[in-house]
Coordinates of N, CA, C and O in Angstrom, one line a residue:
X61 N 63.3 13.5 155.8 CA 64.3 13.5 156.5 C 63.1 13.4 157.8 O 63.3 12.7 159.0
X62 N 61.9 14.3 158.0 CA 61.3 14.5 159.2 C 60.3 13.7 159.1 O 60.0 13.1 160.6
X63 N 60.0 12.5 158.5 CA 59.4 11.2 158.5 C 60.4 10.4 159.1 O 59.8 10.0 160.3
X64 N 61.5 10.3 158.9 CA 62.6 9.7 160.1 C 62.4 9.8 161.4 O 62.5 8.8 162.4
X65 N 62.3 11.3 161.2 CA 62.5 11.6 162.7 C 61.6 11.4 163.6 O 61.3 11.2 164.7
X66 N 60.4 11.7 163.0 CA 58.6 11.2 163.7 C 58.9 9.9 164.3 O 58.6 9.6 165.2
X67 N 59.4 8.9 162.9 CA 59.5 7.4 163.9 C 60.1 7.8 165.1 O 60.1 6.5 165.7
X68 N 61.6 7.9 164.5 CA 62.5 7.3 165.4 C 62.0 8.0 167.0 O 62.8 7.4 167.8
X69 N 61.7 9.2 167.0 CA 61.6 10.1 168.0 C 60.5 9.8 168.9 O 60.0 10.4 169.8
X70 N 59.4 9.4 168.2 CA 57.9 9.3 168.7 C 57.1 10.8 168.9 O 56.8 10.6 169.7
X71 N 57.6 11.6 167.9 CA 57.0 12.6 168.1 C 56.3 13.2 166.8 O 56.6 12.5 165.8
X72 N 55.4 14.2 167.0 CA 54.4 14.6 166.1 C 55.5 15.5 165.0 O 56.7 15.5 164.7
X73 N 54.6 16.4 164.4 CA 55.3 17.6 163.4 C 56.1 18.6 164.1 O 56.6 19.6 163.3
X74 N 56.3 18.3 165.3 CA 57.1 19.4 166.2 C 58.5 19.4 165.5 O 59.1 20.2 165.7
X75 N 59.1 18.4 164.8 CA 60.2 18.3 164.3 C 60.6 19.0 163.1 O 61.4 19.8 163.0
X76 N 59.1 19.1 162.4 CA 59.6 20.3 161.6 C 59.6 21.7 161.6 O 60.6 22.5 161.0
X77 N 59.5 22.1 163.1 CA 60.1 23.1 163.6 C 61.5 23.0 164.4 O 62.3 24.1 164.3
X78 N 61.3 22.4 165.0 CA 62.8 22.0 166.1 C 63.9 21.8 165.7 O 65.1 22.5 165.6
X79 N 64.2 21.2 164.4 CA 65.1 20.6 163.4 C 66.0 22.1 162.6 O 67.0 22.4 162.7
X80 N 65.2 22.7 162.1 CA 65.6 23.8 161.5 C 65.5 24.8 162.4 O 67.0 25.6 162.3
X81 N 64.9 25.1 163.4 CA 65.8 26.1 164.6 C 66.8 25.9 165.1 O 67.9 26.8 165.2
X82 N 67.0 24.3 165.1 CA 68.4 24.1 166.1 C 69.6 24.2 165.0 O 70.7 24.5 165.4
X83 N 69.2 23.7 163.9 CA 70.4 24.0 162.9 C 70.7 25.1 162.4 O 72.0 25.9 162.8
X84 N 69.9 26.4 162.6 CA 70.1 27.7 162.5 C 70.7 28.2 163.6 O 71.5 29.0 163.5
X85 N 70.6 27.5 164.8 CA 71.2 28.1 166.5 C 72.3 27.8 166.1 O 73.8 28.5 166.3
X86 N 72.9 26.2 165.6 CA 74.4 26.1 165.6 C 75.1 26.7 165.0 O 75.9 27.6 164.9
X87 N 74.1 26.9 163.6 CA 75.0 27.6 162.5 C 75.3 29.0 162.6 O 76.6 29.7 162.6
X88 N 74.6 29.9 163.3 CA 74.8 31.3 164.0 C 75.7 31.0 164.8 O 76.5 32.1 165.0
X89 N 75.9 30.2 165.8 CA 76.8 30.4 166.6 C 78.4 30.0 165.9 O 79.5 30.6 166.7
X90 N 78.2 29.2 165.1 CA 79.8 29.0 164.7 C 80.2 29.2 163.0 O 81.3 28.8 163.1
X91 N 79.6 29.9 162.4 CA 79.3 30.3 161.1 C 80.9 31.0 161.4 O 81.5 31.2 160.0
X92 N 81.0 32.4 162.0 CA 82.1 33.2 162.0 C 83.1 32.6 162.6 O 84.6 33.0 161.5
X93 N 83.2 31.5 163.4 CA 84.7 30.7 163.3 C 85.2 30.0 162.4 O 86.2 29.4 162.7
X94 N 84.0 29.2 161.7 CA 84.6 27.6 161.4 C 84.2 28.0 159.8 O 84.7 27.4 159.0
X95 N 83.5 29.0 159.4 CA 83.0 29.2 157.7 C 83.0 30.5 157.7 O 82.2 31.7 157.5
X96 N 84.5 31.0 157.2 CA 84.8 32.6 156.8 C 84.1 32.3 155.3 O 84.0 31.7 154.4
X97 N 83.7 33.8 154.9 CA 83.0 34.1 153.6 C 84.1 34.3 152.5 O 84.7 35.1 153.0
X98 N 84.2 34.0 151.7 CA 85.1 33.7 150.6 C 85.2 35.4 149.7 O 83.9 35.9 149.9
X99 N 86.4 35.4 149.5 CA 86.0 36.8 149.2 C 86.1 36.2 147.3 O 85.7 35.3 147.2
X100 N 86.0 37.7 146.8 CA 85.8 37.6 145.2 C 86.9 36.9 144.6 O 87.0 35.8 143.8
X101 N 88.2 37.0 145.1 CA 89.3 36.3 144.5 C 89.3 34.8 145.0 O 89.4 33.7 144.3
X102 N 89.0 34.6 146.0 CA 88.7 33.0 146.3 C 87.7 32.4 145.4 O 87.6 31.5 145.1
X103 N 86.2 33.0 145.3 CA 85.6 32.4 144.1 C 86.0 32.4 143.1 O 85.8 31.3 142.4
X104 N 86.8 33.3 142.6 CA 87.4 33.2 141.3 C 88.4 32.1 141.0 O 88.5 31.1 140.4
X105 N 89.2 31.5 142.4 CA 90.5 30.5 142.5 C 89.5 29.2 142.4 O 89.5 28.2 142.0
X106 N 88.5 29.4 143.4 CA 87.6 28.2 143.5 C 87.0 27.7 142.0 O 87.2 26.6 141.6
X107 N 86.5 28.8 141.1 CA 85.7 28.5 139.9 C 86.7 27.7 139.0 O 86.5 27.0 137.9
X108 N 88.0 28.8 138.9 CA 89.1 28.1 138.4 C 89.6 26.8 138.2 O 90.1 25.9 137.4
X109 N 89.9 26.2 139.6 CA 89.7 25.0 140.5 C 89.3 24.1 139.3 O 89.2 22.6 139.1
X110 N 87.7 24.1 139.3 CA 86.6 23.5 139.0 C 86.7 23.5 137.6 O 86.7 21.9 137.1
X111 N 86.9 24.7 136.7 CA 87.2 24.4 135.7 C 88.6 23.8 134.8 O 88.6 22.6 134.1
X112 N 89.4 23.6 135.7 CA 90.6 22.9 135.5 C 90.5 21.5 136.1 O 90.9 20.4 135.0
X113 N 90.2 21.1 137.1 CA 89.9 19.7 137.4 C 88.6 19.1 136.8 O 89.1 17.9 136.5
X114 N 87.9 19.6 136.9 CA 86.5 19.0 136.2 C 85.9 19.3 135.3 O 84.7 18.8 134.8
X115 N 86.1 20.1 134.8 CA 85.9 21.0 133.2 C 84.5 21.7 133.2 O 83.3 21.5 132.5
X116 N 84.3 21.7 134.7 CA 83.0 22.8 134.6 C 83.7 24.3 135.0 O 83.5 24.6 135.8
X117 N 82.9 24.9 133.6 CA 82.8 26.2 133.9 C 82.0 27.3 134.5 O 81.1 26.8 134.6
X118 N 82.9 28.4 135.2 CA 81.9 28.9 136.1 C 81.1 28.2 137.5 O 80.0 28.6 137.8
X119 N 81.5 27.3 137.6 CA 81.4 26.4 138.8 C 81.8 26.6 140.3 O 83.3 26.7 140.3
X120 N 81.3 26.9 141.3 CA 81.8 27.1 142.4 C 81.5 26.2 143.7 O 81.9 26.3 144.3
X121 N 81.0 25.1 143.2 CA 81.0 23.9 144.7 C 79.9 23.0 143.3 O 79.4 23.2 142.5
X122 N 79.7 21.8 144.3 CA 79.0 20.8 144.1 C 78.4 20.2 145.2 O 79.0 19.9 146.4
X123 N 77.3 19.1 145.1 CA 76.7 18.5 145.9 C 76.6 16.5 145.6 O 76.6 16.8 144.5
X124 N 77.6 16.3 146.7 CA 77.4 14.8 146.3 C 76.3 14.0 146.7 O 75.4 14.1 148.1
X125 N 75.7 13.2 145.9 CA 74.6 12.7 145.8 C 74.6 11.6 146.9 O 73.3 10.8 147.0
X126 N 75.9 11.4 147.5 CA 75.7 10.0 148.1 C 75.1 10.3 149.7 O 74.6 9.4 150.3
X127 N 75.2 11.7 150.3 CA 75.2 12.1 151.3 C 73.6 12.9 151.4 O 73.2 12.8 152.5
X128 N 72.9 12.9 150.2 CA 71.8 13.7 150.4 C 71.1 13.4 149.5 O 71.1 13.1 148.3
X129 N 69.8 12.5 149.5 CA 68.8 12.0 149.0 C 68.5 13.4 147.9 O 67.5 14.4 147.7
X130 N 68.4 13.1 146.5 CA 68.1 13.8 145.5 C 67.0 12.8 144.8 O 67.3 11.8 144.0
X131 N 66.0 13.8 144.1 CA 65.3 13.2 143.0 C 64.5 14.4 141.7 O 64.7 15.7 142.3
X132 N 64.8 13.5 140.6 CA 64.6 14.8 139.7 C 63.0 15.0 140.0 O 62.3 15.1 140.1
X133 N 63.1 16.5 139.5 CA 61.4 17.4 138.9 C 60.7 16.6 138.2 O 61.2 16.0 137.5
X134 N 59.5 16.7 138.5 CA 58.5 15.8 137.7 C 58.6 16.4 136.4 O 58.8 17.6 136.2
X135 N 58.4 15.7 135.5 CA 58.1 15.9 134.0 C 59.4 16.2 133.4 O 59.6 17.0 132.4
X136 N 60.2 15.8 134.2 CA 61.8 16.1 133.8 C 62.3 15.1 133.2 O 61.9 13.9 132.9
X137 N 63.5 15.5 132.0 CA 63.9 14.2 131.6 C 65.1 13.4 132.0 O 66.1 13.3 131.2
X138 N 65.2 14.2 133.3 CA 66.6 13.6 134.0 C 66.8 12.1 134.7 O 65.8 12.1 135.0

């Protein structure tokens, strides 16, 4: 991601610190208003829904690979 920003913005390695700092600042400002911390009861309900809907036991979330570039670790058989 940072390589794309370097080319697009014609900036050097400064993006490596600016982007995480910017994201952290946005998170700190908005987290309490828009992202409530789930209670233990909420986590259990989420896990039960994953089990019922997707047959994944003890799962509380998922990442959609369409939006996040992911690659298997080296020497893995994935």
